[in-house]
Amino acid sequence: MIFNRLFLRNAVLAASLASACAPVLAKSACFDLAGSYAGSFTAKKMEGDDNAAAEINGTWSAELGIECKMTVSVTSGLLGVMSGPGEYAPDASGKAFSAKGIRFVLVKLGTGIITMGFDKEKNKQNFSLQARGGKYQGDYRLDQDSLADPVGGAVLQSKENNQQVEVGVLSEAFAAKAFQVLVERTDIPYDYLYNDIWARAEMMTLVLADNLGVVSAKAFVEGKIYLDPKPDVAAADGRSEAGLSYHIAPAVMVKKGKTQVLTVLDPSLFTEPVPYAAWKAKLLAKTKSQITHEYFTNRFALDPSDKNTKLSDYRESDLDDMEAVNQQDLRRLYVMRAMMKRR
């Protein structure tokens, strides 16, 4: 099972996070650089059809994560918009973003390939595009204006378990995109609220990392939590209420104006990213619900048994269990809904 570990930028966050967290210094390789960047490219035709354009121009944009992974988008007249993952190699100082550090290859099967990065042999920034009409070679540039408003990275200090947790800081638009990417996953059984939230949370943090380079923390609450499953699932299962001893969801910081808001991404309960306070309020919506513990861990913690464990990577056994349990719960939901249709 192969999972890429990705992530998002700048300074130490100074903010208060309910009474649970306070920001402290972080040390990820691209922590001071992470954020949104953009630029343009120009490339000349090296070979191809006579009627193909002699020169093409376009734009590129990238979201850089605190672990030096990127989500890149390139717009060209020949291939339209192409998006995918990339990497950034910081220079020795690690204090200033440079276009030389960008590395990515975008492939659209049957359509074309775009490569962008610094060519050490030629000592130049290289942009290349291959399409059915021809092959183009040129260079790319960084829009200096995109350096003016860094988003930043943040480190949360979770007091209850005495952990420092790095998280990405996203723009509101990028947070909405991240949430939509989670919603569209068909391999995460969001509607099965009765159990196994650890497996869903584990998969969500992986998806955020793999697809978008977003470093998320895991927000934990423990206590007596009662939630309402969707009506069709409740009717098929026979339990109108899901009683839980804990709940978990990915958490990030979202930049809103000049402030940064601790935000939870939880498609099992919401249709959009919500502030941490709103997430907690949902979990306490029933009068009999109560939270006895709340804390944060990095994305590698699996469940409350890892509350005080400081992991540096996912455990392979956890990933295997996660996949098996999510598939099991997807089958349960399928059977439940099939039964309801036959009634």
Short mmCIF file of C-alpha atoms in Angstrom, two decimals:
data_model
loop_
_atom_site.label_atom_id
_atom_site.label_comp_id
_atom_site.label_asym_id
_atom_site.label_seq_id
_atom_site.Cartn_x
_atom_site.Cartn_y
_atom_site.Cartn_z
CA MET A 1 0.00 0.00 0.00
CA ILE A 2 1.62 3.22 -1.06
CA PHE A 3 0.68 6.61 0.37
CA ASN A 4 2.46 9.82 -0.42
CA ARG A 5 2.87 12.16 2.52
CA LEU A 6 2.17 15.72 1.57
CA PHE A 7 1.60 19.31 3.07
CA LEU A 8 1.33 23.77 3.69
CA ARG A 9 3.45 28.09 5.06
CA ASN A 10 4.96 31.05 7.12
CA ALA A 11 5.59 32.31 10.69
CA VAL A 12 4.51 31.18 14.10
CA LEU A 13 0.81 31.63 14.75
CA ALA A 14 -0.21 33.82 17.69
CA ALA A 15 -3.76 32.95 18.55
CA SER A 16 -5.83 31.38 21.31
CA LEU A 17 -7.66 28.16 20.49
CA ALA A 18 -10.44 27.80 23.02
CA SER A 19 -8.49 26.74 26.13
CA ALA A 20 -7.09 23.74 24.36
CA CYS A 21 -4.26 25.12 22.22
CA ALA A 22 -1.63 27.76 21.86
CA PRO A 23 0.82 28.20 18.97
CA VAL A 24 4.53 27.50 19.27
CA LEU A 25 7.48 27.31 16.89
CA ALA A 26 7.48 24.72 14.09
CA LYS A 27 10.37 23.15 12.20
CA SER A 28 9.05 21.60 8.97
CA ALA A 29 11.30 22.23 5.98
CA CYS A 30 8.92 24.62 4.21
CA PHE A 31 7.08 26.00 7.24
CA ASP A 32 8.23 29.58 6.54
CA LEU A 33 7.52 29.31 2.81
CA ALA A 34 4.18 27.53 2.56
CA GLY A 35 1.32 29.28 0.78
CA SER A 36 0.02 30.24 -2.66
CA TYR A 37 2.29 31.12 -5.58
CA ALA A 38 1.67 31.89 -9.24
CA GLY A 39 3.45 32.80 -12.44
CA SER A 40 3.53 32.43 -16.20
CA PHE A 41 5.42 30.57 -18.92
CA THR A 42 6.44 30.97 -22.56
CA ALA A 43 7.48 28.08 -24.80
CA LYS A 44 8.44 27.78 -28.47
CA LYS A 45 7.60 24.89 -30.75
CA MET A 46 10.53 22.53 -31.17
CA GLU A 47 8.70 20.07 -33.44
CA GLY A 48 5.17 19.33 -34.54
CA ASP A 49 2.44 20.04 -37.09
CA ASP A 50 2.94 22.94 -39.50
CA ASN A 51 -0.37 24.46 -38.44
CA ALA A 52 0.50 24.29 -34.71
CA ALA A 53 1.25 27.60 -32.98
CA ALA A 54 4.91 28.62 -33.09
CA GLU A 55 4.77 29.83 -29.49
CA ILE A 56 2.48 29.25 -26.52
CA ASN A 57 1.94 31.23 -23.33
CA GLY A 58 0.08 30.38 -20.16
CA THR A 59 -0.06 30.57 -16.39
CA TRP A 60 0.65 28.33 -13.43
CA SER A 61 -0.30 28.37 -9.76
CA ALA A 62 0.74 26.29 -6.78
CA GLU A 63 -0.20 25.69 -3.15
CA LEU A 64 2.96 24.84 -1.23
CA GLY A 65 2.65 22.83 1.97
CA ILE A 66 4.81 23.00 5.08
CA GLU A 67 6.36 19.64 4.16
CA CYS A 68 7.42 20.94 0.71
CA LYS A 69 4.71 19.19 -1.29
CA MET A 70 2.71 21.17 -3.83
CA THR A 71 -0.67 21.10 -5.55
CA VAL A 72 -0.06 22.60 -8.99
CA SER A 73 -2.35 23.87 -11.75
CA VAL A 74 -1.23 24.91 -15.26
CA THR A 75 -3.42 26.64 -17.83
CA SER A 76 -2.44 26.58 -21.49
CA GLY A 77 -4.26 27.08 -24.78
CA LEU A 78 -3.27 23.63 -26.01
CA LEU A 79 -4.14 21.49 -22.99
CA GLY A 80 -6.55 23.66 -21.01
CA VAL A 81 -6.21 23.28 -17.23
CA MET A 82 -4.07 20.46 -15.86
CA SER A 83 -3.56 19.87 -12.13
CA GLY A 84 -1.60 17.49 -9.97
CA PRO A 85 1.05 17.06 -7.28
CA GLY A 86 4.52 18.52 -7.25
CA GLU A 87 7.46 19.12 -4.94
CA TYR A 88 9.54 22.07 -3.84
CA ALA A 89 13.25 21.99 -3.02
CA PRO A 90 14.12 24.90 -0.70
CA ASP A 91 17.53 26.52 -0.96
CA ALA A 92 20.06 26.32 1.85
CA SER A 93 18.63 29.32 3.70
CA GLY A 94 15.02 28.20 3.38
CA LYS A 95 13.92 31.79 3.92
CA ALA A 96 12.76 32.88 0.46
CA PHE A 97 10.63 31.13 -2.15
CA SER A 98 12.39 30.67 -5.47
CA ALA A 99 10.98 29.48 -8.79
CA LYS A 100 14.11 27.33 -9.09
CA GLY A 101 12.81 25.02 -6.38
CA ILE A 102 9.66 23.94 -8.24
CA ARG A 103 9.48 20.37 -9.55
CA PHE A 104 6.47 18.69 -11.15
CA VAL A 105 5.24 16.56 -14.04
CA LEU A 106 1.56 16.68 -15.03
CA VAL A 107 0.16 13.94 -17.26
CA LYS A 108 -3.23 13.79 -18.94
CA LEU A 109 -3.51 10.42 -20.68
CA GLY A 110 -4.13 10.72 -24.40
CA THR A 111 -3.73 14.48 -24.24
CA GLY A 112 -0.32 15.67 -23.15
CA ILE A 113 2.47 16.08 -20.60
CA ILE A 114 3.76 19.21 -18.86
CA THR A 115 7.08 19.34 -17.02
CA MET A 116 8.39 22.29 -15.03
CA GLY A 117 11.55 22.61 -12.96
CA PHE A 118 15.10 23.88 -12.78
CA ASP A 119 17.55 22.29 -15.24
CA LYS A 120 20.86 22.13 -13.37
CA GLU A 121 22.87 21.16 -16.45
CA LYS A 122 21.66 24.16 -18.43
CA ASN A 123 21.38 26.34 -15.32
CA LYS A 124 17.93 27.56 -16.31
CA GLN A 125 14.26 27.22 -15.43
CA ASN A 126 12.73 24.77 -17.86
CA PHE A 127 9.12 24.45 -19.03
CA SER A 128 8.18 21.75 -21.53
CA LEU A 129 4.84 20.72 -22.99
CA GLN A 130 4.07 17.77 -25.23
CA ALA A 131 0.72 17.56 -27.00
CA ARG A 132 -0.63 15.99 -30.15
CA GLY A 133 0.14 19.20 -32.04
CA GLY A 134 3.79 19.30 -31.11
CA LYS A 135 6.52 19.67 -28.52
CA TYR A 136 7.27 23.00 -26.87
CA GLN A 137 10.22 24.14 -24.81
CA GLY A 138 10.70 27.35 -22.85
CA ASP A 139 10.92 28.87 -19.41
CA TYR A 140 8.65 29.92 -16.56
CA ARG A 141 8.52 32.93 -14.28
CA LEU A 142 7.32 33.68 -10.76
CA ASP A 143 4.84 36.50 -10.28
CA GLN A 144 6.50 38.57 -7.57
CA ASP A 145 3.10 39.82 -6.38
CA SER A 146 2.29 36.28 -5.22
CA LEU A 147 5.03 36.62 -2.59
CA ALA A 148 3.31 39.54 -0.88
CA ASP A 149 0.66 37.71 1.18
CA PRO A 150 1.98 34.49 2.72
CA VAL A 151 -0.58 32.20 4.31
CA GLY A 152 1.63 30.53 6.90
CA GLY A 153 1.95 27.38 8.92
CA ALA A 154 0.87 26.93 12.53
CA VAL A 155 1.78 24.75 15.47
CA LEU A 156 -0.84 23.94 18.07
CA GLN A 157 0.12 23.11 21.61
CA SER A 158 -2.46 20.68 22.91
CA LYS A 159 -2.42 21.13 26.67
CA GLU A 160 -4.26 18.02 27.79
CA ASN A 161 -1.75 15.64 26.19
CA ASN A 162 1.17 18.09 26.08
CA GLN A 163 1.72 17.77 22.34
CA GLN A 164 2.88 20.27 19.74
CA VAL A 165 1.04 19.66 16.47
CA GLU A 166 1.93 21.21 13.13
CA VAL A 167 -0.98 22.12 10.83
CA GLY A 168 -1.37 23.83 7.50
CA VAL A 169 -2.98 27.26 7.22
CA LEU A 170 -5.37 27.39 4.26
CA SER A 171 -7.18 30.17 2.49
CA GLU A 172 -10.98 29.95 2.72
CA ALA A 173 -11.16 28.92 -0.94
CA PHE A 174 -8.56 26.20 -0.54
CA ALA A 175 -10.25 24.91 2.62
CA ALA A 176 -13.52 24.64 0.67
CA LYS A 177 -11.68 22.73 -2.07
CA ALA A 178 -10.13 20.39 0.48
CA PHE A 179 -13.54 19.69 1.97
CA GLN A 180 -15.01 18.96 -1.46
CA VAL A 181 -12.18 16.54 -2.23
CA LEU A 182 -13.10 14.64 0.94
CA VAL A 183 -16.82 14.68 0.14
CA GLU A 184 -16.21 13.17 -3.29
CA ARG A 185 -14.38 10.15 -1.93
CA THR A 186 -16.51 7.06 -2.37
CA ASP A 187 -14.19 4.92 -0.23
CA ILE A 188 -14.99 6.69 3.05
CA PRO A 189 -18.25 5.59 4.73
CA TYR A 190 -19.28 8.97 6.16
CA ASP A 191 -22.85 7.89 6.81
CA TYR A 192 -21.91 5.03 9.16
CA LEU A 193 -21.90 7.02 12.41
CA TYR A 194 -22.31 4.07 14.78
CA ASN A 195 -18.65 3.13 14.99
CA ASP A 196 -15.18 3.18 13.40
CA ILE A 197 -14.67 6.95 13.22
CA TRP A 198 -10.94 6.27 13.66
CA ALA A 199 -10.82 4.56 10.25
CA ARG A 200 -12.63 7.42 8.52
CA ALA A 201 -10.43 10.06 10.16
CA GLU A 202 -7.29 8.15 9.23
CA MET A 203 -8.35 8.00 5.59
CA MET A 204 -9.34 11.68 5.54
CA THR A 205 -5.93 12.83 6.75
CA LEU A 206 -4.28 10.65 4.12
CA VAL A 207 -6.48 12.05 1.35
CA LEU A 208 -5.73 15.61 2.42
CA ALA A 209 -2.03 14.83 2.35
CA ASP A 210 -1.96 12.75 -0.83
CA ASN A 211 -4.23 14.91 -2.96
CA LEU A 212 -3.64 18.42 -1.70
CA GLY A 213 -0.54 18.54 0.43
CA VAL A 214 -2.57 19.63 3.43
CA VAL A 215 -1.10 18.91 6.85
CA SER A 216 -4.00 18.34 9.22
CA ALA A 217 -4.12 17.66 12.93
CA LYS A 218 -6.65 15.27 14.41
CA ALA A 219 -9.18 16.86 16.73
CA PHE A 220 -10.30 14.42 19.45
CA VAL A 221 -13.20 14.68 21.86
CA GLU A 222 -14.07 12.01 24.42
CA GLY A 223 -17.16 11.61 26.55
CA LYS A 224 -20.75 10.62 25.84
CA ILE A 225 -21.72 11.78 22.37
CA TYR A 226 -25.05 11.12 20.69
CA LEU A 227 -25.56 11.74 16.97
CA ASP A 228 -28.44 11.21 14.53
CA PRO A 229 -27.63 8.96 11.55
CA LYS A 230 -29.31 9.64 8.23
CA PRO A 231 -32.95 8.45 8.29
CA ASP A 232 -32.47 5.60 5.78
CA VAL A 233 -29.45 4.26 7.67
CA ALA A 234 -31.22 4.55 11.03
CA ALA A 235 -34.31 2.79 9.69
CA ALA A 236 -32.28 -0.06 8.24
CA ASP A 237 -30.04 -0.46 11.28
CA GLY A 238 -32.83 -0.16 13.80
CA ARG A 239 -30.95 2.40 15.90
CA SER A 240 -32.21 5.94 15.62
CA GLU A 241 -29.22 7.27 17.50
CA ALA A 242 -25.47 6.66 17.46
CA GLY A 243 -23.93 6.68 20.93
CA LEU A 244 -20.17 7.25 20.88
CA SER A 245 -17.43 7.43 23.47
CA TYR A 246 -15.26 9.61 21.22
CA HIS A 247 -15.20 11.40 17.87
CA ILE A 248 -12.31 12.46 15.59
CA ALA A 249 -11.97 14.71 12.55
CA PRO A 250 -9.15 16.47 10.65
CA ALA A 251 -8.42 20.05 11.75
CA VAL A 252 -6.55 22.87 9.99
CA MET A 253 -6.18 26.61 10.36
CA VAL A 254 -8.11 28.80 7.91
CA LYS A 255 -7.14 32.38 7.18
CA LYS A 256 -10.09 34.76 7.38
CA GLY A 257 -9.03 38.33 6.83
CA LYS A 258 -6.24 39.03 9.30
CA THR A 259 -7.19 36.22 11.65
CA GLN A 260 -6.66 32.46 11.56
CA VAL A 261 -9.46 30.18 12.69
CA LEU A 262 -9.11 26.61 13.90
CA THR A 263 -11.37 24.71 11.48
CA VAL A 264 -12.63 21.13 11.30
CA LEU A 265 -13.30 19.15 8.10
CA ASP A 266 -15.99 16.60 8.96
CA PRO A 267 -18.24 15.50 6.06
CA SER A 268 -19.97 13.01 8.34
CA LEU A 269 -21.65 15.92 10.16
CA PHE A 270 -21.37 19.02 7.95
CA THR A 271 -21.58 20.19 4.34
CA GLU A 272 -18.66 22.63 4.62
CA PRO A 273 -15.62 23.37 6.80
CA VAL A 274 -16.68 24.71 10.22
CA PRO A 275 -14.89 26.42 13.12
CA TYR A 276 -13.82 24.11 15.92
CA ALA A 277 -16.40 25.71 18.24
CA ALA A 278 -19.23 24.91 15.82
CA TRP A 279 -18.00 21.32 15.51
CA LYS A 280 -18.04 20.90 19.29
CA ALA A 281 -21.49 22.48 19.49
CA LYS A 282 -22.81 19.89 17.02
CA LEU A 283 -21.41 17.08 19.14
CA LEU A 284 -23.14 18.57 22.20
CA ALA A 285 -26.43 19.34 20.44
CA LYS A 286 -28.28 16.69 22.44
CA THR A 287 -28.70 17.61 26.09
CA LYS A 288 -27.46 14.23 27.29
CA SER A 289 -24.18 14.58 25.36
CA GLN A 290 -21.09 15.62 27.26
CA ILE A 291 -17.41 16.07 26.49
CA THR A 292 -14.95 15.06 29.19
CA HIS A 293 -11.70 15.38 27.23
CA GLU A 294 -10.62 17.38 24.17
CA TYR A 295 -7.17 17.43 22.64
CA PHE A 296 -5.21 17.39 19.39
CA THR A 297 -2.65 15.01 17.92
CA ASN A 298 -0.75 14.90 14.67
CA ARG A 299 -2.30 12.97 11.81
CA PHE A 300 -0.48 9.74 12.68
CA ALA A 301 -2.38 9.04 15.91
CA LEU A 302 -5.11 6.47 15.31
CA ASP A 303 -7.52 6.62 18.28
CA PRO A 304 -7.62 7.75 21.94
CA SER A 305 -5.09 5.08 22.89
CA ASP A 306 -2.53 7.22 21.03
CA LYS A 307 -3.42 10.34 23.00
CA ASN A 308 0.02 10.62 24.59
CA THR A 309 2.00 8.88 21.86
CA LYS A 310 4.18 11.02 19.61
CA LEU A 311 4.26 9.20 16.28
CA SER A 312 6.37 10.35 13.33
CA ASP A 313 4.62 8.32 10.63
CA TYR A 314 1.61 6.11 9.98
CA ARG A 315 1.89 2.54 11.22
CA GLU A 316 1.45 0.07 8.39
CA SER A 317 -0.79 -2.11 10.54
CA ASP A 318 -3.06 0.89 11.16
CA LEU A 319 -3.31 1.58 7.42
CA ASP A 320 -4.19 -2.06 6.75
CA ASP A 321 -6.87 -2.02 9.46
CA MET A 322 -8.19 1.32 8.21
CA GLU A 323 -8.69 0.02 4.70
CA ALA A 324 -10.36 -3.19 5.85
CA VAL A 325 -12.72 -1.45 8.29
CA ASN A 326 -13.77 1.25 5.83
CA GLN A 327 -14.54 -1.40 3.22
CA GLN A 328 -16.52 -3.35 5.80
CA ASP A 329 -18.59 -0.30 6.74
CA LEU A 330 -19.18 0.58 3.09
CA ARG A 331 -20.59 -2.92 2.61
CA ARG A 332 -22.81 -2.45 5.68
CA LEU A 333 -24.20 0.79 4.25
CA TYR A 334 -24.79 -0.87 0.88
CA VAL A 335 -26.68 -3.76 2.47
CA MET A 336 -28.73 -1.41 4.67
CA ARG A 337 -29.81 0.72 1.74
CA ALA A 338 -30.52 -2.29 -0.42
CA MET A 339 -32.79 -3.66 2.32
CA MET A 340 -34.66 -0.37 2.54
CA LYS A 341 -35.27 -0.37 -1.21
CA ARG A 342 -36.84 -3.83 -1.01
CA ARG A 343 -39.28 -2.82 1.73
#
